[in-house]
mmCIF file of C-alpha atoms in Angstrom:
data_model
loop_
_atom_site.group_PDB
_atom_site.id
_atom_site.type_symbol
_atom_site.label_atom_id
_atom_site.label_comp_id
_atom_site.label_asym_id
_atom_site.label_seq_id
_atom_site.Cartn_x
_atom_site.Cartn_y
_atom_site.Cartn_z
ATOM 1 C CA MET A 1 -79.979 -88.843 -185.163
ATOM 2 C CA LEU A 2 -79.791 -87.407 -188.698
ATOM 3 C CA LYS A 3 -78.399 -84.149 -187.151
ATOM 4 C CA LYS A 4 -75.532 -86.283 -185.448
ATOM 5 C CA ILE A 5 -74.649 -87.955 -188.701
ATOM 6 C CA PHE A 6 -74.673 -84.625 -190.573
ATOM 7 C CA SER A 7 -72.503 -83.002 -187.819
ATOM 8 C CA ILE A 8 -69.958 -85.899 -187.936
ATOM 9 C CA ALA A 9 -69.794 -85.857 -191.725
ATOM 10 C CA LEU A 10 -69.331 -82.051 -191.744
ATOM 11 C CA MET A 11 -66.587 -82.453 -189.153
ATOM 12 C CA LEU A 12 -64.819 -85.181 -191.255
ATOM 13 C CA VAL A 13 -64.968 -83.023 -194.419
ATOM 14 C CA THR A 14 -63.454 -80.069 -192.430
ATOM 15 C CA ILE A 15 -60.640 -82.270 -191.104
ATOM 16 C CA LEU A 16 -59.853 -83.686 -194.412
ATOM 17 C CA PHE A 17 -59.821 -80.206 -196.044
ATOM 18 C CA PHE A 18 -57.435 -78.833 -193.463
ATOM 19 C CA ALA A 19 -55.250 -81.928 -193.745
ATOM 20 C CA LYS A 20 -55.119 -81.533 -197.512
ATOM 21 C CA SER A 21 -54.358 -77.762 -197.194
ATOM 22 C CA SER A 22 -51.573 -78.465 -194.668
ATOM 23 C CA ALA A 23 -50.096 -81.145 -197.013
ATOM 24 C CA LEU A 24 -50.094 -78.677 -199.865
ATOM 25 C CA ALA A 25 -48.453 -75.940 -197.810
ATOM 26 C CA ALA A 26 -45.719 -78.334 -196.735
ATOM 27 C CA GLU A 27 -45.109 -79.268 -200.390
ATOM 28 C CA ASN A 28 -44.864 -75.572 -201.355
ATOM 29 C CA PHE A 29 -42.470 -74.642 -198.527
ATOM 30 C CA GLU A 30 -39.297 -73.809 -200.398
ATOM 31 C CA VAL A 31 -36.066 -73.243 -198.600
ATOM 32 C CA MET A 32 -33.898 -70.579 -200.145
ATOM 33 C CA ASN A 33 -30.104 -70.775 -199.831
ATOM 34 C CA VAL A 34 -28.348 -67.558 -198.892
ATOM 35 C CA ALA A 35 -24.586 -67.207 -199.340
ATOM 36 C CA ILE A 36 -22.390 -64.664 -197.463
ATOM 37 C CA ILE A 37 -19.862 -62.906 -199.551
ATOM 38 C CA MET A 38 -17.296 -60.826 -197.544
ATOM 39 C CA GLU A 39 -15.237 -57.939 -198.873
ATOM 40 C CA PRO A 40 -12.448 -57.797 -197.986
ATOM 41 C CA PRO A 41 -12.064 -61.501 -197.088
ATOM 42 C CA LEU A 42 -11.970 -62.366 -193.414
ATOM 43 C CA GLU A 43 -8.208 -62.898 -193.476
ATOM 44 C CA SER A 44 -7.777 -59.200 -193.999
ATOM 45 C CA PHE A 45 -8.884 -58.404 -190.439
ATOM 46 C CA GLU A 46 -6.656 -58.476 -187.384
ATOM 47 C CA LYS A 47 -9.133 -60.703 -185.539
ATOM 48 C CA PRO A 48 -11.071 -62.542 -188.207
ATOM 49 C CA GLU A 49 -12.844 -64.975 -185.857
ATOM 50 C CA LYS A 50 -14.351 -61.931 -183.880
ATOM 51 C CA VAL A 51 -15.624 -60.470 -187.163
ATOM 52 C CA SER A 52 -17.093 -63.757 -188.385
ATOM 53 C CA GLU A 53 -18.733 -64.334 -185.026
ATOM 54 C CA SER A 54 -20.336 -60.928 -184.926
ATOM 55 C CA ILE A 55 -21.669 -61.236 -188.469
ATOM 56 C CA GLN A 56 -23.072 -64.731 -187.886
ATOM 57 C CA GLN A 57 -24.849 -63.596 -184.664
ATOM 58 C CA THR A 58 -26.372 -60.664 -186.467
ATOM 59 C CA LEU A 59 -27.594 -62.851 -189.307
ATOM 60 C CA SER A 60 -28.997 -65.422 -186.846
ATOM 61 C CA LYS A 61 -31.080 -62.660 -185.325
ATOM 62 C CA ILE A 62 -32.309 -61.302 -188.714
ATOM 63 C CA PHE A 63 -33.436 -64.742 -189.836
ATOM 64 C CA LYS A 64 -34.418 -66.095 -186.465
ATOM 65 C CA ASN A 65 -38.104 -66.467 -187.422
ATOM 66 C CA ALA A 66 -37.508 -67.197 -191.063
ATOM 67 C CA PRO A 67 -37.188 -71.052 -191.380
ATOM 68 C CA ASN A 68 -37.436 -70.937 -195.166
ATOM 69 C CA TYR A 69 -33.965 -69.388 -195.409
ATOM 70 C CA ASN A 70 -30.842 -71.447 -195.142
ATOM 71 C CA VAL A 71 -28.035 -68.963 -194.458
ATOM 72 C CA LEU A 72 -24.658 -70.561 -195.404
ATOM 73 C CA SER A 73 -21.895 -69.621 -193.080
ATOM 74 C CA ILE A 74 -19.049 -67.345 -194.031
ATOM 75 C CA ASP A 75 -16.777 -70.453 -193.795
ATOM 76 C CA GLU A 76 -19.011 -72.442 -196.183
ATOM 77 C CA THR A 77 -18.688 -69.754 -198.875
ATOM 78 C CA ALA A 78 -15.181 -68.268 -198.245
ATOM 79 C CA GLY A 79 -13.302 -71.203 -199.661
ATOM 80 C CA TYR A 80 -15.018 -71.075 -203.081
ATOM 81 C CA ILE A 81 -14.827 -67.236 -203.166
ATOM 82 C CA GLN A 82 -11.003 -67.580 -202.654
ATOM 83 C CA VAL A 83 -10.796 -70.136 -205.514
ATOM 84 C CA TYR A 84 -12.959 -67.863 -207.725
ATOM 85 C CA ARG A 85 -10.594 -64.940 -207.009
ATOM 86 C CA GLU A 86 -7.555 -67.074 -207.842
ATOM 87 C CA ASP A 87 -9.132 -68.394 -211.074
ATOM 88 C CA ASN A 88 -10.019 -64.877 -212.091
ATOM 89 C CA GLU A 89 -6.860 -63.312 -210.942
ATOM 90 C CA LEU A 90 -8.548 -60.966 -208.448
ATOM 91 C CA ASP A 91 -6.533 -60.076 -205.432
ATOM 92 C CA ALA A 92 -8.006 -59.278 -202.023
ATOM 93 C CA GLU A 93 -8.111 -55.476 -202.743
ATOM 94 C CA THR A 94 -10.226 -55.925 -205.857
ATOM 95 C CA PHE A 95 -13.905 -55.721 -205.069
ATOM 96 C CA LEU A 96 -16.233 -58.117 -206.770
ATOM 97 C CA LYS A 97 -18.544 -56.899 -209.476
ATOM 98 C CA LYS A 98 -22.144 -57.924 -210.056
ATOM 99 C CA ALA A 99 -21.154 -60.436 -212.619
ATOM 100 C CA ASP A 100 -18.773 -62.040 -210.172
ATOM 101 C CA ILE A 101 -21.492 -62.231 -207.457
ATOM 102 C CA ASP A 102 -23.933 -63.804 -209.988
ATOM 103 C CA LYS A 103 -21.371 -66.534 -210.868
ATOM 104 C CA ILE A 104 -20.605 -67.223 -207.171
ATOM 105 C CA CYS A 105 -24.281 -67.423 -206.297
ATOM 106 C CA LYS A 106 -24.900 -69.903 -209.138
ATOM 107 C CA HIS A 107 -21.970 -72.060 -208.245
ATOM 108 C CA LEU A 108 -23.086 -72.180 -204.549
ATOM 109 C CA ASN A 109 -26.660 -72.915 -205.716
ATOM 110 C CA SER A 110 -27.882 -69.829 -203.796
ATOM 111 C CA ASP A 111 -30.969 -67.789 -204.384
ATOM 112 C CA PHE A 112 -29.602 -64.769 -202.598
ATOM 113 C CA ALA A 113 -26.286 -63.470 -201.447
ATOM 114 C CA ILE A 114 -25.582 -61.147 -198.496
ATOM 115 C CA TYR A 115 -22.749 -59.043 -199.753
ATOM 116 C CA LEU A 116 -20.874 -57.373 -196.850
ATOM 117 C CA ARG A 117 -18.101 -54.938 -197.434
ATOM 118 C CA ILE A 118 -16.474 -53.872 -194.103
ATOM 119 C CA THR A 119 -13.848 -51.169 -194.329
ATOM 120 C CA GLY A 120 -12.464 -48.567 -191.927
ATOM 121 C CA ASN A 121 -9.341 -47.595 -190.076
ATOM 122 C CA GLU A 122 -8.729 -50.595 -187.781
ATOM 123 C CA PRO A 123 -5.678 -49.920 -185.631
ATOM 124 C CA LYS A 124 -2.950 -52.374 -186.430
ATOM 125 C CA THR A 125 -0.227 -51.304 -184.055
ATOM 126 C CA LEU A 126 -0.027 -51.912 -180.301
ATOM 127 C CA SER A 127 0.473 -48.218 -179.512
ATOM 128 C CA GLU A 128 -2.742 -47.340 -181.373
ATOM 129 C CA SER A 129 -4.780 -50.036 -179.636
ATOM 130 C CA ILE A 130 -3.422 -48.915 -176.240
ATOM 131 C CA LEU A 131 -4.124 -45.190 -176.873
ATOM 132 C CA ARG A 132 -7.703 -46.174 -177.855
ATOM 133 C CA GLN A 133 -7.590 -44.216 -181.130
ATOM 134 C CA PRO A 134 -11.095 -43.737 -182.417
ATOM 135 C CA THR A 135 -11.856 -46.397 -185.036
ATOM 136 C CA LYS A 136 -14.255 -45.864 -187.836
ATOM 137 C CA VAL A 137 -16.047 -48.804 -189.511
ATOM 138 C CA ILE A 138 -18.053 -48.629 -192.728
ATOM 139 C CA ILE A 139 -20.435 -51.359 -193.429
ATOM 140 C CA ASP A 140 -21.908 -51.852 -196.875
ATOM 141 C CA PHE A 141 -24.669 -54.355 -196.479
ATOM 142 C CA ARG A 142 -26.415 -55.605 -199.671
ATOM 143 C CA ILE A 143 -28.844 -58.331 -200.663
ATOM 144 C CA TRP A 144 -28.289 -59.824 -204.086
ATOM 145 C CA ALA A 145 -31.304 -61.554 -205.651
ATOM 146 C CA ASN A 146 -30.165 -64.115 -208.181
ATOM 147 C CA SER A 147 -33.581 -64.118 -209.878
ATOM 148 C CA LYS A 148 -33.405 -60.445 -210.538
ATOM 149 C CA GLN A 149 -29.650 -60.300 -211.311
ATOM 150 C CA ASP A 150 -29.308 -57.174 -209.028
ATOM 151 C CA PHE A 151 -29.214 -55.883 -205.555
ATOM 152 C CA THR A 152 -32.649 -55.607 -203.906
ATOM 153 C CA TYR A 153 -31.422 -54.006 -200.716
ATOM 154 C CA THR A 154 -28.470 -51.738 -199.860
ATOM 155 C CA THR A 155 -27.475 -49.760 -196.901
ATOM 156 C CA ARG A 156 -24.311 -48.130 -195.688
ATOM 157 C CA ILE A 157 -23.558 -47.535 -192.016
ATOM 158 C CA THR A 158 -20.615 -45.676 -190.580
ATOM 159 C CA LYS A 159 -19.887 -46.016 -186.820
ATOM 160 C CA THR A 160 -16.909 -44.765 -184.809
ATOM 161 C CA ASP A 161 -15.906 -45.945 -181.340
ATOM 162 C CA ASP A 162 -12.759 -46.552 -179.371
ATOM 163 C CA SER A 163 -12.106 -49.998 -180.860
ATOM 164 C CA PHE A 164 -12.807 -51.846 -184.037
ATOM 165 C CA GLU A 165 -14.992 -54.495 -182.283
ATOM 166 C CA ARG A 166 -17.207 -51.792 -180.676
ATOM 167 C CA SER A 167 -17.578 -49.884 -183.962
ATOM 168 C CA LEU A 168 -18.445 -53.128 -185.792
ATOM 169 C CA THR A 169 -20.896 -54.153 -183.165
ATOM 170 C CA LYS A 170 -22.637 -50.855 -183.316
ATOM 171 C CA GLY A 171 -22.838 -51.004 -187.131
ATOM 172 C CA LEU A 172 -24.211 -54.543 -187.136
ATOM 173 C CA GLN A 173 -26.891 -53.507 -184.571
ATOM 174 C CA GLU A 174 -28.011 -50.919 -187.069
ATOM 175 C CA VAL A 175 -28.236 -53.665 -189.783
ATOM 176 C CA GLU A 176 -30.259 -55.854 -187.391
ATOM 177 C CA LYS A 177 -32.741 -53.046 -186.836
ATOM 178 C CA ASP A 178 -33.605 -53.407 -190.594
ATOM 179 C CA ALA A 179 -34.336 -57.131 -190.276
ATOM 180 C CA GLY A 180 -37.838 -56.651 -191.691
ATOM 181 C CA LYS A 181 -36.535 -54.690 -194.666
ATOM 182 C CA VAL A 182 -33.792 -57.293 -195.270
ATOM 183 C CA ARG A 183 -36.226 -60.148 -195.331
ATOM 184 C CA ALA A 184 -38.636 -58.140 -197.404
ATOM 185 C CA ALA A 185 -35.988 -57.742 -200.055
ATOM 186 C CA MET A 186 -35.698 -61.578 -200.418
#
């Protein structure tokens, strides 16, 4: 009988311990906001919705198993970035500096920023598109950590294919392969 009482008491203490540990873990679960900063702005591309969709899909895959990151959409950040550019007399061709990224992050209450610079030679004319001229895309993908006031991850990927969309997709697939490094930098 004494053994039964002791076993039940031990079981109750164990349950209370794990319940308390779980409650503390839930309290310490902090969600980090991540802003997306595009260079040049989406409006610079021939098909901005395709570019935005491709980027959002890649980021969804990178952060799929990371519930403590709230990745703001490009649309959520683009409006403020445009206002910031206008207020600071920065045109679309002027790349943002570290101080600009810091101010944007603080305004958007973000702990991190994913800074994407996508450049290349996207064909703009119908004849270039029909002839399937090789299209080069350069993706500069960086993670800005607001707490460190610097980039904690940078990579540059260059891909060439017969269309801008394919080149971009191949480049973003390379970024996706580094998902572990991206999350480790945050």
